[in-house]
Coordinates of C-alpha atoms and ligand atoms in Angstrom, one line a residue:
M1 CA 92.8 89.3 105.3
I2 CA 91.2 87.0 108.1
P3 CA 90.5 83.5 106.7
Q4 CA 86.9 82.6 106.8
N5 CA 87.6 79.4 108.9
V6 CA 88.9 81.4 111.8
I7 CA 85.5 83.3 112.0
H8 CA 83.7 79.9 111.5
K9 CA 85.6 78.1 114.2
L10 CA 85.2 81.0 116.5
R11 CA 81.4 81.1 115.8
E12 CA 81.3 77.4 116.9
A13 CA 83.5 77.7 119.7
K14 CA 82.1 77.6 123.5
K15 CA 85.6 77.8 125.1
V16 CA 88.3 80.2 123.8
A17 CA 91.7 80.7 125.5
V18 CA 94.6 83.1 124.7
L19 CA 98.3 83.3 125.5
T20 CA 99.7 86.6 125.3
G21 CA 103.3 87.9 125.2
A22 CA 105.2 91.2 125.0
G23 CA 104.0 91.9 121.4
I24 CA 100.6 92.6 122.4
S25 CA 101.8 95.5 124.5
A26 CA 104.3 96.8 121.9
E27 CA 101.7 99.1 120.2
S28 CA 101.1 100.7 123.9
G29 CA 104.9 101.6 123.9
V30 CA 106.1 98.8 126.0
P31 CA 109.3 97.5 124.5
T32 CA 109.4 93.6 123.7
F33 CA 112.3 91.4 124.9
R34 CA 113.5 90.1 121.6
G35 CA 113.6 91.3 118.1
A36 CA 114.0 94.9 116.9
G37 CA 114.2 97.3 120.0
G38 CA 114.0 94.1 122.4
I39 CA 115.1 94.8 126.0
W40 CA 117.3 91.7 126.0
N41 CA 119.3 93.2 123.0
K42 CA 120.6 95.9 125.2
L43 CA 120.5 94.5 128.7
K44 CA 121.4 91.0 130.0
P45 CA 118.7 89.0 131.7
E46 CA 121.3 87.4 133.7
E47 CA 122.2 90.6 135.4
L48 CA 118.6 91.8 136.0
A49 CA 116.1 89.0 135.8
N50 CA 117.3 86.4 138.3
F51 CA 117.3 86.1 142.2
E52 CA 121.2 85.9 142.5
A53 CA 121.4 89.2 140.6
F54 CA 118.8 90.8 142.9
M55 CA 120.7 89.7 145.9
R56 CA 124.0 90.9 144.5
N57 CA 122.9 94.2 143.0
T58 CA 119.6 94.9 144.7
D59 CA 119.6 98.8 144.1
V60 CA 120.4 98.3 140.4
V61 CA 117.7 95.6 140.0
W62 CA 115.1 97.9 141.8
E63 CA 116.2 100.9 139.8
W64 CA 115.5 99.1 136.5
Y65 CA 112.2 97.7 137.8
N66 CA 111.2 101.1 139.1
M67 CA 111.9 102.6 135.7
R68 CA 109.7 99.9 134.0
K69 CA 106.9 100.4 136.6
E70 CA 106.7 104.0 136.0
L71 CA 106.7 103.5 132.1
I72 CA 104.0 101.0 132.6
N73 CA 102.0 103.1 135.0
N74 CA 101.8 105.8 132.3
T75 CA 100.9 103.2 129.6
Q76 CA 97.4 102.6 128.3
P77 CA 96.0 99.4 126.7
N78 CA 95.8 99.3 122.9
K79 CA 93.3 98.2 120.3
G80 CA 94.5 94.6 120.8
H81 CA 93.9 94.6 124.4
Y82 CA 90.4 96.1 124.0
A83 CA 89.5 93.4 121.2
L84 CA 90.2 90.8 124.0
V85 CA 87.8 92.4 126.2
E86 CA 85.1 92.2 123.3
L87 CA 85.9 88.5 123.2
E88 CA 85.3 88.2 126.9
K89 CA 82.0 89.7 126.6
I90 CA 81.1 87.2 123.9
Y91 CA 82.3 84.1 125.6
G92 CA 82.0 85.0 129.3
D93 CA 83.5 82.8 131.9
E94 CA 84.6 80.6 129.1
F95 CA 87.1 83.1 127.9
T96 CA 90.6 83.1 129.5
I97 CA 93.9 84.9 129.0
S98 CA 97.2 83.5 130.2
T99 CA 99.7 86.2 129.9
Q100 CA 103.5 86.4 130.2
N101 CA 103.2 90.1 130.5
I102 CA 103.7 91.8 133.8
D103 CA 102.2 95.1 132.7
N104 CA 98.7 94.8 134.0
L105 CA 97.3 96.1 130.6
H106 CA 94.8 93.2 130.2
Q107 CA 93.2 94.1 133.6
K108 CA 93.5 97.8 132.9
A109 CA 91.6 97.3 129.5
G110 CA 88.9 95.4 131.5
N111 CA 89.5 91.6 131.1
K112 CA 88.7 89.7 134.3
N113 CA 89.8 86.1 133.7
V114 CA 93.6 86.8 133.3
Y115 CA 96.1 84.4 134.5
E116 CA 99.4 86.1 135.1
L117 CA 102.1 83.5 134.5
H118 CA 105.1 85.7 135.1
G119 CA 103.7 88.0 137.9
N120 CA 102.8 91.6 137.8
I121 CA 105.1 94.6 138.2
T122 CA 102.6 96.5 140.3
R123 CA 102.9 94.1 143.1
S124 CA 106.0 93.4 145.3
Y125 CA 106.5 91.1 148.3
C126 CA 108.8 90.6 151.2
I127 CA 111.2 87.6 150.8
K128 CA 111.1 87.2 154.5
C129 CA 107.5 87.3 155.6
N130 CA 105.9 87.2 152.1
K131 CA 103.7 90.2 152.9
F132 CA 102.3 92.0 149.7
H133 CA 103.2 95.6 149.1
S134 CA 101.7 97.7 146.3
D135 CA 103.1 101.1 147.0
I136 CA 106.8 100.8 146.9
K137 CA 108.7 104.1 146.5
I138 CA 112.2 104.2 145.3
D139 CA 114.3 107.4 145.2
E140 CA 117.9 108.6 145.6
K141 CA 117.7 108.3 149.4
N142 CA 115.7 105.1 149.6
R143 CA 117.2 102.9 146.8
I144 CA 116.2 99.6 148.4
P145 CA 112.7 99.0 149.8
Y146 CA 112.4 97.1 153.2
C147 CA 109.4 95.5 154.8
D148 CA 108.2 96.3 158.4
C149 CA 109.6 93.0 159.5
G150 CA 113.0 94.1 158.2
G151 CA 113.0 91.8 155.2
L152 CA 114.0 92.8 151.7
I153 CA 111.0 93.6 149.4
R154 CA 111.2 92.2 145.9
P155 CA 109.1 92.8 142.7
D156 CA 106.3 90.1 142.3
V157 CA 107.8 89.0 139.0
V158 CA 109.0 85.5 137.9
W159 CA 112.7 85.6 137.3
F160 CA 114.7 82.9 135.3
G161 CA 115.2 79.9 137.2
E162 CA 112.1 80.4 139.3
N163 CA 108.9 78.3 139.2
L164 CA 105.7 80.0 137.8
P165 CA 102.8 80.4 140.1
E166 CA 101.1 77.1 140.5
F167 CA 97.6 78.2 140.4
E168 CA 98.1 80.4 137.3
L169 CA 99.9 77.6 135.5
T170 CA 97.5 75.0 136.4
K171 CA 94.5 77.2 135.2
S172 CA 96.4 78.0 132.0
I173 CA 97.1 74.2 131.2
E174 CA 93.4 73.5 131.9
A175 CA 92.4 76.3 129.7
A176 CA 94.5 75.1 126.9
E177 CA 93.3 71.5 127.4
N178 CA 89.6 72.6 127.3
A179 CA 89.8 75.3 124.6
D180 CA 87.9 74.9 121.2
V181 CA 90.0 77.8 119.9
Y182 CA 93.4 78.8 121.0
F183 CA 95.2 81.9 120.2
S184 CA 98.9 82.6 120.8
I185 CA 99.4 86.5 120.4
G186 CA 102.6 88.5 120.3
T187 CA 104.9 86.0 122.0
S188 CA 108.1 84.6 120.4
G189 CA 107.7 81.2 121.9
N190 CA 111.0 81.1 123.5
V191 CA 110.3 80.9 127.2
Y192 CA 108.9 77.7 128.7
P193 CA 106.6 76.5 130.2
A194 CA 104.4 79.3 128.5
A195 CA 105.6 78.5 125.1
G196 CA 104.4 74.9 125.4
L197 CA 100.6 76.0 126.1
P198 CA 99.7 76.2 122.4
S199 CA 100.9 72.6 121.7
V200 CA 98.8 71.4 124.9
A201 CA 95.9 73.2 123.2
K202 CA 96.7 71.6 119.8
R203 CA 97.1 68.1 121.1
S204 CA 93.8 68.4 123.0
G205 CA 91.9 69.2 119.7
A206 CA 91.8 73.0 119.7
F207 CA 91.9 75.0 116.6
T208 CA 95.1 77.0 117.1
I209 CA 95.8 80.5 115.7
E210 CA 98.9 82.5 115.9
I211 CA 99.1 86.4 115.6
N212 CA 102.4 87.9 115.3
T213 CA 104.2 90.5 113.3
E214 CA 106.6 87.7 112.1
R215 CA 106.9 83.9 112.1
T216 CA 108.0 82.4 115.3
L217 CA 109.8 79.3 116.7
I218 CA 106.5 77.6 117.2
S219 CA 104.6 78.9 114.2
D220 CA 104.5 75.4 112.6
L221 CA 102.3 73.9 115.1
F222 CA 99.3 76.5 114.4
D223 CA 96.4 75.8 112.2
V224 CA 96.4 79.4 111.1
V225 CA 99.3 82.0 111.3
L226 CA 98.3 85.6 110.9
I227 CA 101.0 87.9 110.3
G228 CA 100.4 91.5 111.3
K229 CA 100.0 93.7 114.5
S230 CA 97.6 92.4 117.1
G231 CA 96.1 95.9 117.4
D232 CA 95.0 95.5 113.7
I233 CA 94.1 91.8 113.4
L234 CA 92.3 91.3 116.7
P235 CA 89.6 94.3 116.3
E236 CA 89.2 92.9 112.6
I237 CA 88.3 89.4 114.0
V238 CA 85.9 91.0 116.6
K239 CA 84.1 93.0 113.7
L240 CA 83.7 90.0 111.6
L241 CA 82.6 87.8 114.4
K242 CA 80.0 90.3 115.4
E243 CA 78.9 90.8 111.9
E244 CA 78.2 87.0 111.6
V245 CA 76.5 86.9 114.7
K246 CA 73.7 89.3 113.7
Ligands
OAD1 P1 109.4 88.4 123.1 O1 110.1 89.8 123.2 O2 110.2 87.2 123.2 O3 108.5 88.2 121.8 C1 107.6 89.4 121.4 C2 106.9 88.8 120.1 O4 106.0 89.8 119.7 C3 108.0 88.6 119.0 O5 107.8 87.3 118.4 C4 107.5 89.8 118.0 O6 107.5 89.5 116.7 C5 106.2 90.0 118.4 N1 105.4 91.3 118.1 C6 106.0 92.6 118.3 N2 105.1 93.5 118.0 C7 103.9 93.0 117.9 C8 102.6 93.4 117.4 N3 102.3 94.8 117.4 N4 101.7 92.5 117.4 C9 101.9 91.2 117.4 N5 103.2 90.7 117.6 C10 104.1 91.6 117.9 O7 108.2 88.4 124.3 P2 107.6 87.1 125.0 O8 107.4 86.0 124.1 O9 106.5 87.7 125.7 O10 109.9 86.6 130.7 O11 108.7 86.8 126.1 C11 108.5 85.8 126.9 C12 109.3 86.0 128.2 O12 110.6 86.4 128.0 C13 108.9 87.2 128.9 O13 107.5 87.1 129.7 C14 110.0 87.6 129.9 C15 111.1 87.4 128.8 O14 112.4 87.1 129.3 C16 110.5 86.9 132.1 O15 110.9 87.9 132.4 C17 110.4 85.6 132.9

């Protein structure tokens, strides 16, 4: 099922970089945004995932993020996440993950080199003094959280129309430019600049691999497209890689 050249390239590689999207967390029970059961099929991003919507309907936006935060707090990493921990053990500091996911599951699984391109739902910050908050509690009485300084607190996630965090994006571009092997896993390739990272890797000479349950908008650029669940394919790759290393 896994082409031999994938294992061969990984055996030769010194630097391996990965881009992940919602699909890698699907097997943990976190819904994706697009495709069957996708969040954006039922809810409008323009009503929930931008700053104007937050200022207009702060309590509704907080209720939604609070619901997602509770779901994610009760969610565990899956076999795909754990396989990426194994890859980090093999390549050490030369293994990086750039993730569009805000669900903290790569870190929960044990990966260290994770660049969060779209933020992290477990963090929030004050829009007035920028102080970070990690223990926001929303309930019927307190539907909108405020900072000690009186400022409104927002989730530390990137909304439509906002810039990505500069450090994370720079590091992700560097990782794509320097990678010998580049993976794009469980992302539909709809949202830029993240969706542009695989082509940066490809232009810079990386061997590029896509893992997804279906072909995507960007499938054509990859050297190899592996169709299937990341929770099946990634452990298989790690197994084959370890067998060859013996
Ligand atoms: P999408 O929901 O757009 O795409 C998820 C992809 O995962 C799809 O291509 C699915 O085919 C694939 N998939 C589903 N289950 C899978 C599995 N078990 N194994 C492998 N692949 C699987 O999610 P993203 O590409 O991450 O942005 O979306 C990008 C951004 O759009 C998100 O970060 C979010 C959203 O709006 C913001 O909120 C800023």
